[in-house]
mmCIF file of N, CA and C in Angstrom:
data_model
loop_
_atom_site.group_PDB
_atom_site.id
_atom_site.type_symbol
_atom_site.label_atom_id
_atom_site.label_comp_id
_atom_site.label_asym_id
_atom_site.label_seq_id
_atom_site.Cartn_x
_atom_site.Cartn_y
_atom_site.Cartn_z
ATOM 1 N N MET A 30 -13.558 94.207 148.518
ATOM 2 C CA MET A 30 -14.638 94.334 149.461
ATOM 3 C C MET A 30 -15.511 95.490 149.012
ATOM 4 N N LYS A 31 -16.764 95.448 149.307
ATOM 5 C CA LYS A 31 -17.678 96.525 148.920
ATOM 6 C C LYS A 31 -17.256 97.778 149.674
ATOM 7 N N GLY A 32 -16.700 98.719 148.944
ATOM 8 C CA GLY A 32 -16.168 99.907 149.590
ATOM 9 C C GLY A 32 -15.069 99.476 150.544
ATOM 10 N N ASN A 33 -15.240 99.793 151.799
ATOM 11 C CA ASN A 33 -14.285 99.362 152.809
ATOM 12 C C ASN A 33 -15.029 98.657 153.930
ATOM 13 N N THR A 34 -16.117 97.995 153.578
ATOM 14 C CA THR A 34 -17.005 97.384 154.550
ATOM 15 C C THR A 34 -16.581 95.951 154.823
ATOM 16 N N SER A 35 -16.540 95.581 156.092
ATOM 17 C CA SER A 35 -16.125 94.235 156.471
ATOM 18 C C SER A 35 -17.308 93.276 156.454
ATOM 19 N N ILE A 36 -16.998 91.996 156.443
ATOM 20 C CA ILE A 36 -18.033 90.965 156.522
ATOM 21 C C ILE A 36 -18.824 91.133 157.811
ATOM 22 N N GLN A 37 -18.143 91.501 158.890
ATOM 23 C CA GLN A 37 -18.837 91.695 160.173
ATOM 24 C C GLN A 37 -19.917 92.765 160.045
ATOM 25 N N GLU A 38 -19.665 93.804 159.287
ATOM 26 C CA GLU A 38 -20.647 94.864 159.092
ATOM 27 C C GLU A 38 -21.722 94.447 158.093
ATOM 28 N N LEU A 39 -21.308 93.839 157.008
ATOM 29 C CA LEU A 39 -22.251 93.449 155.954
ATOM 30 C C LEU A 39 -23.244 92.392 156.409
ATOM 31 N N ARG A 40 -22.844 91.542 157.337
ATOM 32 C CA ARG A 40 -23.724 90.449 157.773
ATOM 33 C C ARG A 40 -24.976 90.961 158.461
ATOM 34 N N LYS A 41 -25.008 92.227 158.836
ATOM 35 C CA LYS A 41 -26.197 92.809 159.457
ATOM 36 C C LYS A 41 -27.335 92.963 158.448
ATOM 37 N N THR A 42 -26.989 93.059 157.163
ATOM 38 C CA THR A 42 -28.007 93.281 156.139
ATOM 39 C C THR A 42 -28.082 92.186 155.083
ATOM 40 N N LYS A 43 -27.019 91.428 154.909
ATOM 41 C CA LYS A 43 -26.966 90.363 153.902
ATOM 42 C C LYS A 43 -26.381 89.103 154.524
ATOM 43 N N SER A 44 -26.709 87.976 153.944
ATOM 44 C CA SER A 44 -26.036 86.725 154.301
ATOM 45 C C SER A 44 -24.847 86.582 153.366
ATOM 46 N N ILE A 45 -23.732 86.141 153.906
ATOM 47 C CA ILE A 45 -22.510 86.023 153.115
ATOM 48 C C ILE A 45 -22.110 84.563 153.015
ATOM 49 N N ILE A 46 -21.882 84.126 151.793
ATOM 50 C CA ILE A 46 -21.404 82.771 151.540
ATOM 51 C C ILE A 46 -19.901 82.849 151.303
ATOM 52 N N LEU A 47 -19.148 82.207 152.183
ATOM 53 C CA LEU A 47 -17.707 82.069 152.003
ATOM 54 C C LEU A 47 -17.459 80.677 151.442
ATOM 55 N N PHE A 48 -16.712 80.594 150.355
ATOM 56 C CA PHE A 48 -16.539 79.323 149.661
ATOM 57 C C PHE A 48 -15.101 79.154 149.207
ATOM 58 N N ASP A 49 -14.736 77.938 148.882
ATOM 59 C CA ASP A 49 -13.406 77.631 148.366
ATOM 60 C C ASP A 49 -13.334 78.114 146.921
ATOM 61 N N GLY A 50 -12.633 79.217 146.716
ATOM 62 C CA GLY A 50 -12.550 79.819 145.391
ATOM 63 C C GLY A 50 -11.702 79.053 144.396
ATOM 64 N N LEU A 51 -10.997 78.023 144.837
ATOM 65 C CA LEU A 51 -10.190 77.209 143.930
ATOM 66 C C LEU A 51 -10.939 75.979 143.439
ATOM 67 N N CYS A 52 -12.039 75.667 144.071
ATOM 68 C CA CYS A 52 -12.781 74.431 143.813
ATOM 69 C C CYS A 52 -13.809 74.625 142.695
ATOM 70 N N ASN A 53 -13.711 73.819 141.645
ATOM 71 C CA ASN A 53 -14.678 73.885 140.550
ATOM 72 C C ASN A 53 -16.103 73.631 141.043
ATOM 73 N N PHE A 54 -16.278 72.630 141.884
ATOM 74 C CA PHE A 54 -17.605 72.302 142.403
ATOM 75 C C PHE A 54 -18.175 73.466 143.203
ATOM 76 N N CYS A 55 -17.342 74.074 144.042
ATOM 77 C CA CYS A 55 -17.793 75.207 144.858
ATOM 78 C C CYS A 55 -18.174 76.386 143.972
ATOM 79 N N ASP A 56 -17.362 76.668 142.949
ATOM 80 C CA ASP A 56 -17.661 77.764 142.032
ATOM 81 C C ASP A 56 -18.983 77.511 141.305
ATOM 82 N N HIS A 57 -19.183 76.292 140.830
ATOM 83 C CA HIS A 57 -20.445 75.968 140.144
ATOM 84 C C HIS A 57 -21.621 76.057 141.112
ATOM 85 N N SER A 58 -21.396 75.699 142.350
ATOM 86 C CA SER A 58 -22.455 75.816 143.362
ATOM 87 C C SER A 58 -22.832 77.275 143.586
ATOM 88 N N VAL A 59 -21.838 78.147 143.648
ATOM 89 C CA VAL A 59 -22.107 79.575 143.805
ATOM 90 C C VAL A 59 -22.891 80.095 142.603
ATOM 91 N N GLN A 60 -22.500 79.699 141.400
ATOM 92 C CA GLN A 60 -23.239 80.126 140.200
ATOM 93 C C GLN A 60 -24.684 79.624 140.247
ATOM 94 N N PHE A 61 -24.868 78.419 140.729
ATOM 95 C CA PHE A 61 -26.206 77.836 140.894
ATOM 96 C C PHE A 61 -27.038 78.694 141.849
ATOM 97 N N VAL A 62 -26.447 79.085 142.969
ATOM 98 C CA VAL A 62 -27.159 79.898 143.959
ATOM 99 C C VAL A 62 -27.499 81.269 143.387
ATOM 100 N N ILE A 63 -26.541 81.906 142.725
ATOM 101 C CA ILE A 63 -26.778 83.239 142.157
ATOM 102 C C ILE A 63 -27.995 83.222 141.243
ATOM 103 N N LYS A 64 -28.115 82.205 140.418
ATOM 104 C CA LYS A 64 -29.241 82.121 139.470
ATOM 105 C C LYS A 64 -30.577 81.867 140.157
ATOM 106 N N ARG A 65 -30.543 81.394 141.390
ATOM 107 C CA ARG A 65 -31.775 81.018 142.085
ATOM 108 C C ARG A 65 -32.012 81.822 143.364
ATOM 109 N N ASP A 66 -31.366 82.962 143.461
ATOM 110 C CA ASP A 66 -31.478 83.825 144.642
ATOM 111 C C ASP A 66 -32.420 84.987 144.314
ATOM 112 N N PRO A 67 -33.730 84.746 144.396
ATOM 113 C CA PRO A 67 -34.695 85.737 143.914
ATOM 114 C C PRO A 67 -34.698 87.040 144.709
ATOM 115 N N ASP A 68 -34.333 86.989 145.970
ATOM 116 C CA ASP A 68 -34.365 88.183 146.808
ATOM 117 C C ASP A 68 -33.000 88.840 146.953
ATOM 118 N N ASP A 69 -32.033 88.370 146.158
ATOM 119 C CA ASP A 69 -30.682 88.919 146.198
ATOM 120 C C ASP A 69 -30.179 88.975 147.639
ATOM 121 N N GLU A 70 -30.375 87.874 148.339
ATOM 122 C CA GLU A 70 -30.065 87.799 149.769
ATOM 123 C C GLU A 70 -28.582 87.616 150.060
ATOM 124 N N PHE A 71 -27.842 87.034 149.120
ATOM 125 C CA PHE A 71 -26.476 86.623 149.403
ATOM 126 C C PHE A 71 -25.420 87.520 148.759
ATOM 127 N N LEU A 72 -24.314 87.658 149.474
ATOM 128 C CA LEU A 72 -23.069 88.162 148.933
ATOM 129 C C LEU A 72 -22.083 87.001 149.004
ATOM 130 N N TYR A 73 -21.003 87.080 148.241
ATOM 131 C CA TYR A 73 -20.086 85.952 148.118
ATOM 132 C C TYR A 73 -18.646 86.418 148.293
ATOM 133 N N ALA A 74 -17.843 85.568 148.910
ATOM 134 C CA ALA A 74 -16.410 85.820 149.029
ATOM 135 C C ALA A 74 -15.709 84.477 149.094
ATOM 136 N N SER A 75 -14.595 84.397 148.410
ATOM 137 C CA SER A 75 -13.825 83.160 148.527
ATOM 138 C C SER A 75 -13.104 83.170 149.868
ATOM 139 N N LEU A 76 -12.847 81.985 150.374
ATOM 140 C CA LEU A 76 -12.081 81.859 151.616
ATOM 141 C C LEU A 76 -10.670 82.402 151.428
ATOM 142 N N GLN A 77 -10.193 82.411 150.176
ATOM 143 C CA GLN A 77 -8.839 82.866 149.876
ATOM 144 C C GLN A 77 -8.758 84.382 149.686
ATOM 145 N N SER A 78 -9.906 85.071 149.613
ATOM 146 C CA SER A 78 -9.908 86.519 149.403
ATOM 147 C C SER A 78 -9.462 87.248 150.664
ATOM 148 N N GLU A 79 -9.103 88.516 150.513
ATOM 149 C CA GLU A 79 -8.697 89.316 151.673
ATOM 150 C C GLU A 79 -9.828 89.415 152.687
ATOM 151 N N SER A 80 -11.058 89.642 152.220
ATOM 152 C CA SER A 80 -12.182 89.750 153.161
ATOM 153 C C SER A 80 -12.455 88.416 153.840
ATOM 154 N N GLY A 81 -12.308 87.312 153.095
ATOM 155 C CA GLY A 81 -12.486 85.987 153.693
ATOM 156 C C GLY A 81 -11.441 85.706 154.757
ATOM 157 N N LYS A 82 -10.182 85.989 154.438
ATOM 158 C CA LYS A 82 -9.087 85.770 155.401
ATOM 159 C C LYS A 82 -9.256 86.654 156.634
ATOM 160 N N GLU A 83 -9.628 87.908 156.417
ATOM 161 C CA GLU A 83 -9.813 88.845 157.533
ATOM 162 C C GLU A 83 -10.914 88.358 158.467
ATOM 163 N N PHE A 84 -12.015 87.882 157.898
ATOM 164 C CA PHE A 84 -13.116 87.375 158.707
ATOM 165 C C PHE A 84 -12.679 86.142 159.503
ATOM 166 N N LEU A 85 -12.008 85.211 158.832
ATOM 167 C CA LEU A 85 -11.612 83.954 159.472
ATOM 168 C C LEU A 85 -10.621 84.147 160.621
ATOM 169 N N LYS A 86 -9.737 85.110 160.487
ATOM 170 C CA LYS A 86 -8.710 85.263 161.528
ATOM 171 C C LYS A 86 -9.310 85.667 162.871
ATOM 172 N N ASN A 87 -10.525 86.179 162.872
ATOM 173 C CA ASN A 87 -11.182 86.591 164.115
ATOM 174 C C ASN A 87 -12.171 85.546 164.641
ATOM 175 N N GLN A 88 -12.138 84.351 164.076
ATOM 176 C CA GLN A 88 -13.065 83.291 164.483
ATOM 177 C C GLN A 88 -12.332 82.225 165.288
ATOM 178 N N ASP A 89 -13.103 81.365 165.940
ATOM 179 C CA ASP A 89 -12.474 80.271 166.687
ATOM 180 C C ASP A 89 -11.901 79.244 165.712
ATOM 181 N N SER A 90 -11.084 78.351 166.221
ATOM 182 C CA SER A 90 -10.341 77.424 165.356
ATOM 183 C C SER A 90 -11.255 76.510 164.548
ATOM 184 N N GLU A 91 -12.408 76.136 165.079
ATOM 185 C CA GLU A 91 -13.338 75.284 164.324
ATOM 186 C C GLU A 91 -13.766 75.972 163.029
ATOM 187 N N ILE A 92 -14.082 77.246 163.110
ATOM 188 C CA ILE A 92 -14.484 78.007 161.925
ATOM 189 C C ILE A 92 -13.277 78.260 161.030
ATOM 190 N N GLN A 93 -12.138 78.606 161.606
ATOM 191 C CA GLN A 93 -10.930 78.881 160.819
ATOM 192 C C GLN A 93 -10.506 77.685 159.980
ATOM 193 N N ASN A 94 -10.818 76.474 160.443
ATOM 194 C CA ASN A 94 -10.383 75.268 159.741
ATOM 195 C C ASN A 94 -11.348 74.787 158.660
ATOM 196 N N ILE A 95 -12.463 75.451 158.494
ATOM 197 C CA ILE A 95 -13.387 75.084 157.421
ATOM 198 C C ILE A 95 -12.748 75.485 156.100
ATOM 199 N N ASP A 96 -12.709 74.566 155.151
ATOM 200 C CA ASP A 96 -12.070 74.869 153.873
ATOM 201 C C ASP A 96 -13.008 74.726 152.685
ATOM 202 N N SER A 97 -14.313 74.624 152.942
ATOM 203 C CA SER A 97 -15.225 74.460 151.814
ATOM 204 C C SER A 97 -16.318 75.515 151.776
ATOM 205 N N ILE A 98 -17.183 75.613 152.806
ATOM 206 C CA ILE A 98 -18.265 76.592 152.769
ATOM 207 C C ILE A 98 -18.670 77.033 154.170
ATOM 208 N N LEU A 99 -18.966 78.317 154.258
ATOM 209 C CA LEU A 99 -19.530 78.917 155.471
ATOM 210 C C LEU A 99 -20.668 79.825 155.039
ATOM 211 N N LEU A 100 -21.703 79.868 155.823
ATOM 212 C CA LEU A 100 -22.762 80.847 155.625
ATOM 213 C C LEU A 100 -22.770 81.745 156.850
ATOM 214 N N VAL A 101 -22.549 83.025 156.636
ATOM 215 C CA VAL A 101 -22.491 83.995 157.720
ATOM 216 C C VAL A 101 -23.754 84.844 157.651
ATOM 217 N N THR A 102 -24.570 84.749 158.683
ATOM 218 C CA THR A 102 -25.773 85.579 158.770
ATOM 219 C C THR A 102 -25.605 86.539 159.940
ATOM 220 N N ASN A 103 -26.587 87.375 160.140
ATOM 221 C CA ASN A 103 -26.539 88.317 161.250
ATOM 222 C C ASN A 103 -26.464 87.583 162.582
ATOM 223 N N GLU A 104 -27.151 86.449 162.681
ATOM 224 C CA GLU A 104 -27.231 85.732 163.952
ATOM 225 C C GLU A 104 -26.216 84.608 164.113
ATOM 226 N N ASN A 105 -25.849 83.941 163.026
ATOM 227 C CA ASN A 105 -25.079 82.697 163.135
ATOM 228 C C ASN A 105 -24.032 82.557 162.037
ATOM 229 N N ILE A 106 -23.154 81.584 162.277
ATOM 230 C CA ILE A 106 -22.237 81.110 161.250
ATOM 231 C C ILE A 106 -22.547 79.629 161.076
ATOM 232 N N TYR A 107 -22.961 79.256 159.881
ATOM 233 C CA TYR A 107 -23.309 77.869 159.576
ATOM 234 C C TYR A 107 -22.154 77.224 158.820
ATOM 235 N N THR A 108 -21.898 75.960 159.109
ATOM 236 C CA THR A 108 -20.811 75.235 158.450
ATOM 237 C C THR A 108 -21.351 73.979 157.781
ATOM 238 N N LYS A 109 -20.574 73.479 156.854
ATOM 239 C CA LYS A 109 -20.794 72.190 156.210
ATOM 240 C C LYS A 109 -22.240 71.998 155.755
ATOM 241 N N SER A 110 -22.872 70.886 156.142
ATOM 242 C CA SER A 110 -24.215 70.572 155.645
ATOM 243 C C SER A 110 -25.239 71.605 156.094
ATOM 244 N N SER A 111 -25.064 72.171 157.273
ATOM 245 C CA SER A 111 -26.006 73.184 157.749
ATOM 246 C C SER A 111 -25.950 74.430 156.867
ATOM 247 N N ALA A 112 -24.759 74.818 156.452
ATOM 248 C CA ALA A 112 -24.621 75.963 155.548
ATOM 249 C C ALA A 112 -25.302 75.669 154.213
ATOM 250 N N ALA A 113 -25.016 74.508 153.643
ATOM 251 C CA ALA A 113 -25.603 74.155 152.347
ATOM 252 C C ALA A 113 -27.128 74.102 152.411
ATOM 253 N N LEU A 114 -27.661 73.495 153.447
ATOM 254 C CA LEU A 114 -29.121 73.390 153.574
ATOM 255 C C LEU A 114 -29.759 74.743 153.838
ATOM 256 N N LYS A 115 -29.152 75.550 154.682
ATOM 257 C CA LYS A 115 -29.700 76.878 154.982
ATOM 258 C C LYS A 115 -29.731 77.731 153.718
ATOM 259 N N ILE A 116 -28.684 77.648 152.909
ATOM 260 C CA ILE A 116 -28.643 78.379 151.641
ATOM 261 C C ILE A 116 -29.771 77.888 150.730
ATOM 262 N N ALA A 117 -29.896 76.581 150.603
ATOM 263 C CA ALA A 117 -30.908 76.008 149.707
ATOM 264 C C ALA A 117 -32.325 76.424 150.094
ATOM 265 N N THR A 118 -32.576 76.587 151.386
ATOM 266 C CA THR A 118 -33.937 76.969 151.811
ATOM 267 C C THR A 118 -34.302 78.386 151.380
ATOM 268 N N LYS A 119 -33.321 79.178 150.979
ATOM 269 C CA LYS A 119 -33.573 80.559 150.542
ATOM 270 C C LYS A 119 -33.727 80.685 149.028
ATOM 271 N N LEU A 120 -33.551 79.590 148.304
ATOM 272 C CA LEU A 120 -33.591 79.644 146.851
ATOM 273 C C LEU A 120 -35.019 79.499 146.328
ATOM 274 N N ASN A 121 -35.200 79.921 145.071
ATOM 275 C CA ASN A 121 -36.527 79.822 144.474
ATOM 276 C C ASN A 121 -36.846 78.390 144.047
ATOM 277 N N ALA A 122 -37.997 78.220 143.457
ATOM 278 C CA ALA A 122 -38.525 76.918 143.049
ATOM 279 C C ALA A 122 -38.745 76.061 144.293
ATOM 280 N N LEU A 123 -38.475 74.796 144.200
ATOM 281 C CA LEU A 123 -38.747 73.894 145.319
ATOM 282 C C LEU A 123 -37.521 73.629 146.191
ATOM 283 N N TRP A 124 -36.472 74.400 146.016
ATOM 284 C CA TRP A 124 -35.254 74.167 146.789
ATOM 285 C C TRP A 124 -35.459 74.340 148.284
ATOM 286 N N TYR A 125 -36.453 75.144 148.669
ATOM 287 C CA TYR A 125 -36.722 75.326 150.098
ATOM 288 C C TYR A 125 -37.063 74.004 150.779
ATOM 289 N N LEU A 126 -37.537 73.033 149.999
ATOM 290 C CA LEU A 126 -37.877 71.726 150.566
ATOM 291 C C LEU A 126 -36.655 70.976 151.090
ATOM 292 N N SER A 127 -35.481 71.366 150.651
ATOM 293 C CA SER A 127 -34.273 70.702 151.148
ATOM 294 C C SER A 127 -34.106 70.902 152.657
ATOM 295 N N GLY A 128 -34.813 71.883 153.203
ATOM 296 C CA GLY A 128 -34.779 72.109 154.637
ATOM 297 C C GLY A 128 -35.254 70.914 155.438
ATOM 298 N N MET A 129 -36.011 70.021 154.785
ATOM 299 C CA MET A 129 -36.482 68.836 155.506
ATOM 300 C C MET A 129 -35.313 67.950 155.944
ATOM 301 N N PHE A 130 -34.154 68.089 155.313
ATOM 302 C CA PHE A 130 -32.996 67.285 155.703
ATOM 303 C C PHE A 130 -32.413 67.714 157.043
ATOM 304 N N PHE A 131 -32.875 68.844 157.567
ATOM 305 C CA PHE A 131 -32.448 69.255 158.905
ATOM 306 C C PHE A 131 -32.935 68.271 159.970
ATOM 307 N N ILE A 132 -33.914 67.433 159.627
ATOM 308 C CA ILE A 132 -34.375 66.440 160.607
ATOM 309 C C ILE A 132 -33.328 65.358 160.841
ATOM 310 N N LEU A 133 -32.427 65.187 159.880
ATOM 311 C CA LEU A 133 -31.351 64.204 160.051
ATOM 312 C C LEU A 133 -30.336 64.753 161.048
ATOM 313 N N PRO A 134 -29.749 63.896 161.857
ATOM 314 C CA PRO A 134 -28.737 64.368 162.813
ATOM 315 C C PRO A 134 -27.550 65.017 162.090
ATOM 316 N N LYS A 135 -27.076 66.126 162.641
ATOM 317 C CA LYS A 135 -25.960 66.859 162.032
ATOM 318 C C LYS A 135 -24.733 65.970 161.790
ATOM 319 N N PRO A 136 -24.360 65.086 162.714
ATOM 320 C CA PRO A 136 -23.199 64.221 162.429
ATOM 321 C C PRO A 136 -23.399 63.351 161.173
ATOM 322 N N LEU A 137 -24.610 62.888 160.949
ATOM 323 C CA LEU A 137 -24.886 62.091 159.747
ATOM 324 C C LEU A 137 -24.804 62.973 158.498
ATOM 325 N N ARG A 138 -25.453 64.139 158.546
ATOM 326 C CA ARG A 138 -25.413 65.063 157.406
ATOM 327 C C ARG A 138 -23.978 65.473 157.103
ATOM 328 N N ASP A 139 -23.229 65.812 158.157
ATOM 329 C CA ASP A 139 -21.853 66.272 157.952
ATOM 330 C C ASP A 139 -20.933 65.158 157.464
ATOM 331 N N SER A 140 -21.213 63.918 157.819
ATOM 332 C CA SER A 140 -20.367 62.829 157.310
ATOM 333 C C SER A 140 -20.536 62.678 155.800
ATOM 334 N N VAL A 141 -21.755 62.834 155.296
ATOM 335 C CA VAL A 141 -21.985 62.809 153.843
ATOM 336 C C VAL A 141 -21.304 64.026 153.206
ATOM 337 N N TYR A 142 -21.487 65.179 153.820
ATOM 338 C CA TYR A 142 -20.856 66.403 153.329
ATOM 339 C C TYR A 142 -19.334 66.232 153.271
ATOM 340 N N ASP A 143 -18.728 65.737 154.356
ATOM 341 C CA ASP A 143 -17.281 65.553 154.414
ATOM 342 C C ASP A 143 -16.784 64.572 153.364
ATOM 343 N N PHE A 144 -17.564 63.533 153.113
ATOM 344 C CA PHE A 144 -17.185 62.542 152.102
ATOM 345 C C PHE A 144 -17.025 63.219 150.739
ATOM 346 N N ILE A 145 -17.979 64.064 150.390
ATOM 347 C CA ILE A 145 -17.927 64.768 149.103
ATOM 348 C C ILE A 145 -16.834 65.836 149.127
ATOM 349 N N ALA A 146 -16.771 66.601 150.213
ATOM 350 C CA ALA A 146 -15.800 67.699 150.304
ATOM 351 C C ALA A 146 -14.355 67.202 150.193
ATOM 352 N N LYS A 147 -14.056 66.069 150.778
ATOM 353 C CA LYS A 147 -12.695 65.538 150.729
ATOM 354 C C LYS A 147 -12.294 65.103 149.321
ATOM 355 N N ARG A 148 -13.261 64.822 148.483
ATOM 356 C CA ARG A 148 -12.992 64.324 147.134
ATOM 357 C C ARG A 148 -13.314 65.344 146.049
ATOM 358 N N ARG A 149 -13.686 66.558 146.431
ATOM 359 C CA ARG A 149 -14.174 67.537 145.458
ATOM 360 C C ARG A 149 -13.134 67.902 144.404
ATOM 361 N N TYR A 150 -11.871 68.040 144.770
ATOM 362 C CA TYR A 150 -10.850 68.360 143.781
ATOM 363 C C TYR A 150 -10.635 67.189 142.834
ATOM 364 N N GLN A 151 -10.620 65.989 143.382
ATOM 365 C CA GLN A 151 -10.409 64.787 142.578
ATOM 366 C C GLN A 151 -11.551 64.602 141.581
ATOM 367 N N TRP A 152 -12.773 64.789 142.029
ATOM 368 C CA TRP A 152 -13.945 64.551 141.188
ATOM 369 C C TRP A 152 -14.263 65.708 140.237
ATOM 370 N N PHE A 153 -14.088 66.941 140.694
ATOM 371 C CA PHE A 153 -14.556 68.089 139.934
ATOM 372 C C PHE A 153 -13.445 69.010 139.443
ATOM 373 N N GLY A 154 -12.238 68.816 139.950
ATOM 374 C CA GLY A 154 -11.113 69.635 139.518
ATOM 375 C C GLY A 154 -10.905 70.855 140.393
ATOM 376 N N LYS A 155 -9.833 71.572 140.065
ATOM 377 C CA LYS A 155 -9.410 72.703 140.881
ATOM 378 C C LYS A 155 -8.821 73.774 139.972
ATOM 379 N N TYR A 156 -9.123 75.030 140.269
ATOM 380 C CA TYR A 156 -8.519 76.152 139.561
ATOM 381 C C TYR A 156 -7.145 76.427 140.142
ATOM 382 N N ASP A 157 -6.289 77.057 139.345
ATOM 383 C CA ASP A 157 -4.971 77.483 139.839
ATOM 384 C C ASP A 157 -5.088 78.727 140.707
ATOM 385 N N SER A 158 -6.102 79.530 140.425
ATOM 386 C CA SER A 158 -6.365 80.732 141.224
ATOM 387 C C SER A 158 -7.873 80.988 141.209
ATOM 388 N N CYS A 159 -8.325 81.845 142.100
ATOM 389 C CA CYS A 159 -9.756 82.144 142.182
ATOM 390 C C CYS A 159 -10.230 82.801 140.890
ATOM 391 N N LYS A 160 -11.426 82.421 140.454
ATOM 392 C CA LYS A 160 -12.003 83.019 139.250
ATOM 393 C C LYS A 160 -12.436 84.454 139.538
ATOM 394 N N ILE A 161 -12.403 85.254 138.506
ATOM 395 C CA ILE A 161 -12.886 86.628 138.607
ATOM 396 C C ILE A 161 -14.352 86.620 138.188
ATOM 397 N N PRO A 162 -15.230 87.216 139.025
ATOM 398 C CA PRO A 162 -16.654 87.224 138.666
ATOM 399 C C PRO A 162 -16.908 88.038 137.399
ATOM 400 N N SER A 163 -17.974 87.681 136.705
ATOM 401 C CA SER A 163 -18.350 88.428 135.503
ATOM 402 C C SER A 163 -18.717 89.850 135.900
ATOM 403 N N ALA A 164 -18.757 90.754 134.910
ATOM 404 C CA ALA A 164 -19.076 92.159 135.178
ATOM 405 C C ALA A 164 -20.446 92.306 135.832
ATOM 406 N N GLU A 165 -21.426 91.517 135.385
ATOM 407 C CA GLU A 165 -22.764 91.644 135.951
ATOM 408 C C GLU A 165 -22.869 91.037 137.357
ATOM 409 N N GLN A 166 -21.942 90.192 137.735
ATOM 410 C CA GLN A 166 -21.956 89.586 139.060
ATOM 411 C C GLN A 166 -20.997 90.256 140.045
ATOM 412 N N LYS A 167 -20.181 91.140 139.576
ATOM 413 C CA LYS A 167 -19.106 91.721 140.385
ATOM 414 C C LYS A 167 -19.623 92.360 141.682
ATOM 415 N N SER A 168 -20.785 92.994 141.637
ATOM 416 C CA SER A 168 -21.308 93.677 142.827
ATOM 417 C C SER A 168 -21.722 92.698 143.934
ATOM 418 N N LYS A 169 -21.848 91.417 143.591
ATOM 419 C CA LYS A 169 -22.247 90.401 144.564
ATOM 420 C C LYS A 169 -21.043 89.805 145.304
ATOM 421 N N PHE A 170 -19.831 90.108 144.844
ATOM 422 C CA PHE A 170 -18.626 89.486 145.388
ATOM 423 C C PHE A 170 -17.794 90.465 146.205
ATOM 424 N N LEU A 171 -17.292 89.981 147.317
ATOM 425 C CA LEU A 171 -16.369 90.737 148.150
ATOM 426 C C LEU A 171 -14.963 90.316 147.782
ATOM 427 N N VAL A 172 -14.033 91.214 147.882
ATOM 428 C CA VAL A 172 -12.640 90.880 147.530
ATOM 429 C C VAL A 172 -11.771 90.800 148.773
#
């Protein structure tokens, strides 16, 4: 964790992406976001990290049971398709246009999200343990 700062404290100044650190697809998605985060808005933590576990234990069961992605902002906690779309709207280039998918009903968006999430290990593979961020990315990750 950055110093001894909790996600609850950090969310006041940064948005935090909690992701499945064992999932190849999730890891590649995080790398994709890092390269396209022009305002350095996001910090990252795996759900399996100490900071991720500490944050989750203080949430309601719906949030605790998310096993793929969460976006924690100062105001909200976004899950599933809402998290992915909210993240994309903050990226450079034309990724902000993905926000137009918010017009689709959340149950429809989440059903597509769930379809992919349930098959992510089968399709993209899985690490045996969470990857260690590169030296230049280390300051963006919470432990």
